[in-house]
PDB file of C-alpha atoms in Angstrom:
ATOM      1  CA  GLY A 221     -13.503 -37.181-138.293  1.00  0.00           C
ATOM      2  CA  GLU A 222     -16.821 -38.098-138.874  1.00  0.00           C
ATOM      3  CA  LYS A 223     -17.062 -37.959-142.784  1.00  0.00           C
ATOM      4  CA  VAL A 224     -20.586 -38.624-144.626  1.00  0.00           C
ATOM      5  CA  GLU A 225     -20.901 -39.495-148.148  1.00  0.00           C
ATOM      6  CA  GLN A 226     -24.079 -38.869-149.917  1.00  0.00           C
ATOM      7  CA  HIS A 227     -23.394 -41.428-153.258  1.00  0.00           C
ATOM      8  CA  GLU A 228     -26.407 -39.869-155.380  1.00  0.00           C
ATOM      9  CA  SER A 229     -26.141 -35.975-156.145  1.00  0.00           C
ATOM     10  CA  THR A 230     -29.566 -36.162-158.466  1.00  0.00           C
ATOM     11  CA  LEU A 231     -31.963 -38.780-158.435  1.00  0.00           C
ATOM     12  CA  SER A 232     -35.004 -38.906-161.055  1.00  0.00           C
ATOM     13  CA  VAL A 233     -38.152 -41.099-161.019  1.00  0.00           C
ATOM     14  CA  ARG A 234     -41.591 -41.379-161.857  1.00  0.00           C
ATOM     15  CA  GLU A 235     -44.559 -40.447-159.879  1.00  0.00           C
ATOM     16  CA  GLY A 236     -45.565 -43.920-157.893  1.00  0.00           C
ATOM     17  CA  ASP A 237     -42.170 -45.119-158.131  1.00  0.00           C
ATOM     18  CA  SER A 238     -39.936 -45.675-155.436  1.00  0.00           C
ATOM     19  CA  ALA A 239     -36.754 -43.379-154.749  1.00  0.00           C
ATOM     20  CA  VAL A 240     -33.410 -44.769-152.515  1.00  0.00           C
ATOM     21  CA  ILE A 241     -30.899 -42.535-151.553  1.00  0.00           C
ATOM     22  CA  ASN A 242     -27.712 -44.035-150.071  1.00  0.00           C
ATOM     23  CA  CYS A 243     -25.375 -42.569-147.409  1.00  0.00           C
ATOM     24  CA  THR A 244     -22.049 -44.365-145.814  1.00  0.00           C
ATOM     25  CA  TYR A 245     -20.676 -43.311-142.684  1.00  0.00           C
ATOM     26  CA  THR A 246     -16.876 -43.388-141.338  1.00  0.00           C
ATOM     27  CA  ASP A 247     -17.251 -43.573-137.544  1.00  0.00           C
ATOM     28  CA  THR A 248     -18.174 -46.614-136.126  1.00  0.00           C
ATOM     29  CA  ALA A 249     -19.129 -44.777-133.075  1.00  0.00           C
ATOM     30  CA  SER A 250     -21.978 -43.003-135.068  1.00  0.00           C
ATOM     31  CA  SER A 251     -25.606 -43.891-133.406  1.00  0.00           C
ATOM     32  CA  TYR A 252     -27.734 -41.124-134.505  1.00  0.00           C
ATOM     33  CA  PHE A 253     -28.672 -40.905-138.156  1.00  0.00           C
ATOM     34  CA  PRO A 254     -31.295 -38.062-139.180  1.00  0.00           C
ATOM     35  CA  TRP A 255     -32.849 -37.247-142.802  1.00  0.00           C
ATOM     36  CA  TYR A 256     -33.577 -33.674-143.563  1.00  0.00           C
ATOM     37  CA  LYS A 257     -35.487 -32.399-146.997  1.00  0.00           C
ATOM     38  CA  GLN A 258     -35.419 -28.697-148.369  1.00  0.00           C
ATOM     39  CA  GLU A 259     -37.714 -27.919-150.530  1.00  0.00           C
ATOM     40  CA  ALA A 260     -36.817 -25.121-153.307  1.00  0.00           C
ATOM     41  CA  GLY A 261     -35.869 -21.850-151.775  1.00  0.00           C
ATOM     42  CA  LYS A 262     -36.410 -22.678-148.504  1.00  0.00           C
ATOM     43  CA  SER A 263     -34.816 -24.117-145.486  1.00  0.00           C
ATOM     44  CA  LEU A 264     -33.948 -27.832-144.089  1.00  0.00           C
ATOM     45  CA  HIS A 265     -36.565 -29.508-141.789  1.00  0.00           C
ATOM     46  CA  PHE A 266     -36.540 -33.256-140.308  1.00  0.00           C
ATOM     47  CA  VAL A 267     -38.079 -35.653-141.815  1.00  0.00           C
ATOM     48  CA  ILE A 268     -37.383 -39.444-140.270  1.00  0.00           C
ATOM     49  CA  ASP A 269     -34.363 -40.545-138.109  1.00  0.00           C
ATOM     50  CA  ILE A 270     -33.060 -43.838-137.046  1.00  0.00           C
ATOM     51  CA  ARG A 271     -30.705 -44.581-133.976  1.00  0.00           C
ATOM     52  CA  SER A 272     -28.105 -47.377-133.839  1.00  0.00           C
ATOM     53  CA  ASN A 273     -30.561 -49.637-131.808  1.00  0.00           C
ATOM     54  CA  VAL A 274     -32.444 -50.608-134.653  1.00  0.00           C
ATOM     55  CA  ASP A 275     -31.914 -51.501-138.498  1.00  0.00           C
ATOM     56  CA  ARG A 276     -35.113 -50.369-140.001  1.00  0.00           C
ATOM     57  CA  LYS A 277     -37.580 -47.318-139.176  1.00  0.00           C
ATOM     58  CA  GLN A 278     -40.894 -46.829-141.075  1.00  0.00           C
ATOM     59  CA  SER A 279     -42.901 -43.479-140.975  1.00  0.00           C
ATOM     60  CA  GLN A 280     -45.926 -43.605-143.958  1.00  0.00           C
ATOM     61  CA  ARG A 281     -44.309 -43.681-147.453  1.00  0.00           C
ATOM     62  CA  LEU A 282     -40.894 -43.343-145.675  1.00  0.00           C
ATOM     63  CA  ILE A 283     -38.006 -45.993-144.759  1.00  0.00           C
ATOM     64  CA  VAL A 284     -34.934 -46.255-143.627  1.00  0.00           C
ATOM     65  CA  LEU A 285     -32.342 -49.062-143.356  1.00  0.00           C
ATOM     66  CA  LEU A 286     -29.283 -49.051-141.067  1.00  0.00           C
ATOM     67  CA  ASP A 287     -26.285 -51.124-141.769  1.00  0.00           C
ATOM     68  CA  LYS A 288     -24.149 -50.774-139.005  1.00  0.00           C
ATOM     69  CA  LYS A 289     -21.733 -53.389-140.402  1.00  0.00           C
ATOM     70  CA  ALA A 290     -20.987 -51.658-143.576  1.00  0.00           C
ATOM     71  CA  LYS A 291     -21.475 -48.322-141.975  1.00  0.00           C
ATOM     72  CA  ARG A 292     -24.232 -47.838-144.513  1.00  0.00           C
ATOM     73  CA  PHE A 293     -27.946 -46.089-144.475  1.00  0.00           C
ATOM     74  CA  SER A 294     -30.694 -45.456-146.860  1.00  0.00           C
ATOM     75  CA  LEU A 295     -33.909 -43.253-147.387  1.00  0.00           C
ATOM     76  CA  HIS A 296     -36.441 -45.390-149.333  1.00  0.00           C
ATOM     77  CA  ILE A 297     -39.503 -43.093-150.443  1.00  0.00           C
ATOM     78  CA  THR A 298     -42.367 -45.244-151.833  1.00  0.00           C
ATOM     79  CA  ALA A 299     -44.773 -44.061-154.152  1.00  0.00           C
ATOM     80  CA  THR A 300     -43.271 -41.136-154.489  1.00  0.00           C
ATOM     81  CA  GLN A 301     -45.564 -37.693-155.374  1.00  0.00           C
ATOM     82  CA  PRO A 302     -44.561 -34.662-157.228  1.00  0.00           C
ATOM     83  CA  GLU A 303     -44.188 -32.802-153.618  1.00  0.00           C
ATOM     84  CA  ASP A 304     -41.456 -34.828-152.976  1.00  0.00           C
ATOM     85  CA  SER A 305     -39.100 -33.611-155.265  1.00  0.00           C
ATOM     86  CA  ALA A 306     -36.666 -31.793-153.031  1.00  0.00           C
ATOM     87  CA  ILE A 307     -33.058 -31.887-151.906  1.00  0.00           C
ATOM     88  CA  TYR A 308     -32.824 -34.532-149.226  1.00  0.00           C
ATOM     89  CA  PHE A 309     -29.531 -34.515-146.569  1.00  0.00           C
ATOM     90  CA  CYS A 310     -28.192 -37.398-144.287  1.00  0.00           C
ATOM     91  CA  ALA A 311     -26.695 -36.914-141.174  1.00  0.00           C
ATOM     92  CA  ALA A 312     -24.533 -38.837-138.386  1.00  0.00           C
ATOM     93  CA  SER A 313     -23.685 -38.034-135.051  1.00  0.00           C
ATOM     94  CA  THR A 314     -22.054 -40.102-132.215  1.00  0.00           C
ATOM     95  CA  THR A 315     -22.957 -41.143-129.003  1.00  0.00           C
ATOM     96  CA  GLY A 316     -22.171 -38.226-126.719  1.00  0.00           C
ATOM     97  CA  GLY A 317     -21.159 -36.092-129.097  1.00  0.00           C
ATOM     98  CA  TYR A 318     -22.707 -32.999-130.103  1.00  0.00           C
ATOM     99  CA  LYS A 319     -21.477 -32.546-133.497  1.00  0.00           C
ATOM    100  CA  VAL A 320     -23.883 -33.600-136.806  1.00  0.00           C
ATOM    101  CA  VAL A 321     -22.543 -33.891-139.780  1.00  0.00           C
ATOM    102  CA  PHE A 322     -24.345 -33.557-142.953  1.00  0.00           C
ATOM    103  CA  GLY A 323     -23.689 -35.351-146.431  1.00  0.00           C
ATOM    104  CA  SER A 324     -23.564 -33.574-149.925  1.00  0.00           C
ATOM    105  CA  GLY A 325     -26.960 -33.801-150.654  1.00  0.00           C
ATOM    106  CA  THR A 326     -29.518 -35.635-153.253  1.00  0.00           C
ATOM    107  CA  ARG A 327     -31.708 -33.620-155.421  1.00  0.00           C
ATOM    108  CA  LEU A 328     -34.669 -35.709-155.861  1.00  0.00           C
ATOM    109  CA  LEU A 329     -37.145 -34.724-158.966  1.00  0.00           C
ATOM    110  CA  VAL A 330     -40.210 -36.868-159.256  1.00  0.00           C
ATOM    111  CA  SER A 331     -41.806 -36.428-162.575  1.00  0.00           C
ATOM    112  CA  PRO A 332     -45.837 -36.979-163.260  1.00  0.00           C
TER     113      PRO A 332
ATOM    114  CA  GLU B 222     -42.903 -26.325-133.372  1.00  0.00           C
ATOM    115  CA  ALA B 223     -39.269 -25.086-132.529  1.00  0.00           C
ATOM    116  CA  ALA B 224     -38.643 -21.358-134.072  1.00  0.00           C
ATOM    117  CA  VAL B 225     -35.169 -20.299-134.830  1.00  0.00           C
ATOM    118  CA  THR B 226     -34.853 -16.846-136.353  1.00  0.00           C
ATOM    119  CA  GLN B 227     -31.663 -15.726-138.504  1.00  0.00           C
ATOM    120  CA  SER B 228     -30.824 -11.984-139.303  1.00  0.00           C
ATOM    121  CA  PRO B 229     -30.556 -10.679-141.696  1.00  0.00           C
ATOM    122  CA  ARG B 230     -31.717 -12.598-144.795  1.00  0.00           C
ATOM    123  CA  ASN B 231     -29.360 -11.339-147.065  1.00  0.00           C
ATOM    124  CA  LYS B 232     -26.218  -9.605-146.721  1.00  0.00           C
ATOM    125  CA  VAL B 233     -24.055  -7.684-149.003  1.00  0.00           C
ATOM    126  CA  ALA B 234     -20.643  -7.317-147.357  1.00  0.00           C
ATOM    127  CA  VAL B 235     -17.458  -5.912-148.824  1.00  0.00           C
ATOM    128  CA  THR B 236     -13.981  -7.798-148.676  1.00  0.00           C
ATOM    129  CA  GLY B 237     -12.216  -6.949-145.273  1.00  0.00           C
ATOM    130  CA  GLY B 238     -15.348  -5.700-143.618  1.00  0.00           C
ATOM    131  CA  LYS B 239     -16.363  -7.269-140.552  1.00  0.00           C
ATOM    132  CA  VAL B 240     -20.136  -9.295-140.870  1.00  0.00           C
ATOM    133  CA  THR B 241     -22.292 -10.547-137.845  1.00  0.00           C
ATOM    134  CA  LEU B 242     -25.241 -13.178-138.606  1.00  0.00           C
ATOM    135  CA  SER B 243     -27.627 -13.381-135.685  1.00  0.00           C
ATOM    136  CA  CYS B 244     -29.563 -16.321-134.617  1.00  0.00           C
ATOM    137  CA  ASN B 245     -32.213 -16.801-132.071  1.00  0.00           C
ATOM    138  CA  GLN B 246     -34.206 -19.874-130.585  1.00  0.00           C
ATOM    139  CA  THR B 247     -37.074 -19.411-128.180  1.00  0.00           C
ATOM    140  CA  ASN B 248     -36.924 -23.408-127.421  1.00  0.00           C
ATOM    141  CA  ASN B 249     -34.430 -23.610-124.496  1.00  0.00           C
ATOM    142  CA  HIS B 250     -32.232 -25.691-127.091  1.00  0.00           C
ATOM    143  CA  ASN B 251     -28.902 -26.635-125.295  1.00  0.00           C
ATOM    144  CA  ASN B 252     -26.864 -27.018-128.772  1.00  0.00           C
ATOM    145  CA  MET B 253     -27.057 -24.988-131.550  1.00  0.00           C
ATOM    146  CA  TYR B 254     -24.792 -24.748-134.942  1.00  0.00           C
ATOM    147  CA  TRP B 255     -23.828 -22.686-137.606  1.00  0.00           C
ATOM    148  CA  TYR B 256     -23.813 -24.272-141.057  1.00  0.00           C
ATOM    149  CA  ARG B 257     -22.958 -22.819-144.542  1.00  0.00           C
ATOM    150  CA  GLN B 258     -24.625 -24.511-147.779  1.00  0.00           C
ATOM    151  CA  ASP B 259     -22.437 -24.293-151.040  1.00  0.00           C
ATOM    152  CA  THR B 260     -23.353 -26.517-154.116  1.00  0.00           C
ATOM    153  CA  GLY B 261     -21.419 -29.709-154.496  1.00  0.00           C
ATOM    154  CA  HIS B 262     -20.643 -29.508-150.575  1.00  0.00           C
ATOM    155  CA  GLY B 263     -23.983 -29.788-149.066  1.00  0.00           C
ATOM    156  CA  LEU B 264     -24.222 -28.324-145.091  1.00  0.00           C
ATOM    157  CA  ARG B 265     -20.812 -27.997-143.549  1.00  0.00           C
ATOM    158  CA  LEU B 266     -20.248 -27.244-140.009  1.00  0.00           C
ATOM    159  CA  ILE B 267     -18.822 -24.054-138.854  1.00  0.00           C
ATOM    160  CA  HIS B 268     -19.310 -23.836-135.456  1.00  0.00           C
ATOM    161  CA  TYR B 269     -21.564 -25.306-132.465  1.00  0.00           C
ATOM    162  CA  SER B 270     -22.684 -24.561-129.116  1.00  0.00           C
ATOM    163  CA  TYR B 271     -23.676 -26.808-126.289  1.00  0.00           C
ATOM    164  CA  GLY B 272     -24.777 -24.077-123.825  1.00  0.00           C
ATOM    165  CA  ALA B 273     -24.331 -20.384-123.218  1.00  0.00           C
ATOM    166  CA  GLY B 274     -20.713 -19.598-123.103  1.00  0.00           C
ATOM    167  CA  SER B 275     -19.702 -22.558-125.334  1.00  0.00           C
ATOM    168  CA  THR B 276     -18.475 -22.393-128.618  1.00  0.00           C
ATOM    169  CA  GLU B 277     -16.596 -25.355-130.390  1.00  0.00           C
ATOM    170  CA  LYS B 278     -14.828 -25.354-133.431  1.00  0.00           C
ATOM    171  CA  GLY B 279     -16.269 -27.558-136.647  1.00  0.00           C
ATOM    172  CA  ASP B 280     -15.096 -28.952-139.932  1.00  0.00           C
ATOM    173  CA  ILE B 281     -14.515 -25.163-141.501  1.00  0.00           C
ATOM    174  CA  PRO B 282     -13.936 -22.584-138.828  1.00  0.00           C
ATOM    175  CA  ASP B 283     -10.934 -20.620-140.265  1.00  0.00           C
ATOM    176  CA  GLY B 284     -12.040 -17.241-140.868  1.00  0.00           C
ATOM    177  CA  TYR B 285     -14.966 -17.501-138.743  1.00  0.00           C
ATOM    178  CA  LYS B 286     -16.141 -17.126-135.009  1.00  0.00           C
ATOM    179  CA  ALA B 287     -18.965 -17.591-132.899  1.00  0.00           C
ATOM    180  CA  SER B 288     -20.231 -15.998-129.762  1.00  0.00           C
ATOM    181  CA  ARG B 289     -22.947 -17.696-127.408  1.00  0.00           C
ATOM    182  CA  PRO B 290     -23.915 -15.214-125.003  1.00  0.00           C
ATOM    183  CA  SER B 291     -27.325 -17.003-123.879  1.00  0.00           C
ATOM    184  CA  GLN B 292     -29.086 -20.144-124.224  1.00  0.00           C
ATOM    185  CA  GLU B 293     -31.150 -18.100-127.130  1.00  0.00           C
ATOM    186  CA  ASN B 294     -28.588 -16.364-129.022  1.00  0.00           C
ATOM    187  CA  PHE B 295     -25.710 -17.594-130.856  1.00  0.00           C
ATOM    188  CA  SER B 296     -24.160 -15.473-133.188  1.00  0.00           C
ATOM    189  CA  LEU B 297     -21.369 -15.963-136.234  1.00  0.00           C
ATOM    190  CA  ILE B 298     -18.897 -13.397-137.026  1.00  0.00           C
ATOM    191  CA  LEU B 299     -16.622 -12.828-139.799  1.00  0.00           C
ATOM    192  CA  GLU B 300     -13.866 -10.268-139.101  1.00  0.00           C
ATOM    193  CA  LEU B 301     -12.359  -9.846-142.468  1.00  0.00           C
ATOM    194  CA  ALA B 302     -14.439 -10.539-144.364  1.00  0.00           C
ATOM    195  CA  THR B 303     -13.472 -12.552-148.191  1.00  0.00           C
ATOM    196  CA  PRO B 304     -15.160 -13.708-151.389  1.00  0.00           C
ATOM    197  CA  SER B 305     -14.871 -17.314-150.622  1.00  0.00           C
ATOM    198  CA  GLN B 306     -17.481 -16.711-147.462  1.00  0.00           C
ATOM    199  CA  THR B 307     -20.104 -15.708-149.663  1.00  0.00           C
ATOM    200  CA  SER B 308     -22.760 -18.548-149.030  1.00  0.00           C
ATOM    201  CA  VAL B 309     -25.889 -19.476-147.737  1.00  0.00           C
ATOM    202  CA  TYR B 310     -25.940 -19.583-143.912  1.00  0.00           C
ATOM    203  CA  PHE B 311     -28.198 -21.669-142.001  1.00  0.00           C
ATOM    204  CA  CYS B 312     -28.452 -21.797-137.716  1.00  0.00           C
ATOM    205  CA  ALA B 313     -29.767 -24.888-136.299  1.00  0.00           C
ATOM    206  CA  SER B 314     -31.011 -25.713-132.657  1.00  0.00           C
ATOM    207  CA  GLY B 315     -31.198 -28.944-131.058  1.00  0.00           C
ATOM    208  CA  GLY B 316     -32.874 -30.568-128.338  1.00  0.00           C
ATOM    209  CA  GLY B 317     -32.226 -30.714-124.444  1.00  0.00           C
ATOM    210  CA  GLN B 318     -29.852 -34.204-125.158  1.00  0.00           C
ATOM    211  CA  ILE B 319     -27.496 -35.400-127.327  1.00  0.00           C
ATOM    212  CA  ASN B 320     -28.779 -36.823-130.991  1.00  0.00           C
ATOM    213  CA  GLU B 321     -32.040 -34.938-131.149  1.00  0.00           C
ATOM    214  CA  ARG B 322     -33.497 -33.912-134.469  1.00  0.00           C
ATOM    215  CA  LEU B 323     -32.440 -29.926-135.370  1.00  0.00           C
ATOM    216  CA  PHE B 324     -34.581 -27.342-136.597  1.00  0.00           C
ATOM    217  CA  PHE B 325     -33.023 -24.939-138.927  1.00  0.00           C
ATOM    218  CA  GLY B 326     -33.419 -21.356-139.532  1.00  0.00           C
ATOM    219  CA  HIS B 327     -34.597 -19.786-142.732  1.00  0.00           C
ATOM    220  CA  GLY B 328     -31.284 -19.221-144.088  1.00  0.00           C
ATOM    221  CA  THR B 329     -29.021 -15.836-144.281  1.00  0.00           C
ATOM    222  CA  LYS B 330     -27.752 -15.130-148.189  1.00  0.00           C
ATOM    223  CA  LEU B 331     -24.299 -13.440-148.014  1.00  0.00           C
ATOM    224  CA  SER B 332     -22.251 -11.920-150.599  1.00  0.00           C
ATOM    225  CA  VAL B 333     -19.007 -10.732-150.317  1.00  0.00           C
ATOM    226  CA  LEU B 334     -17.536  -8.287-153.259  1.00  0.00           C
TER     227      LEU B 334
END
């Protein structure tokens, strides 16, 4: 079955710098790649996604890149702010599939 | 904003006891999911459902059962709870189509002593 690997378990950046979180997946049939954010002590909420018919998507300071050949996708957070500090999860699901598989999470710390 | 409500928020159970975690969503989503979150493992899929009456095994179904009696409700059942099932459990629901974002409940912290 699908496996999603999230490469950075922790990431520390200075406020204003960019942060990049990388994920890889195994199933070539995967076609939907969402990202979720979990703030301390809270639940997860959706932040951005990308589908396999595009290789780049941007929403304000968030950019997602998808490299289908390498089976890799990444979340770029530009001009980081302290409120970006959280755990970020990548996920993947296949076309026609209901199963959503998550990575292990990356704890991002943005220091002033 | 989609609403997913889990109960209870916290639960302490004894080894060998039965535990039922409940989840309710009010947005008519077809797909519902149960995950557990453990440090170092992220979110792992236990069971999911794509409609009332259906349940499917996820990646770690052993020791868990699921029930989807209606569109709104999805339960996770631990018939014989073990300390290894101590975790935070999240319920989530998704849209009417496949490959839509998930909406998560606030989580249930379960301790099995």
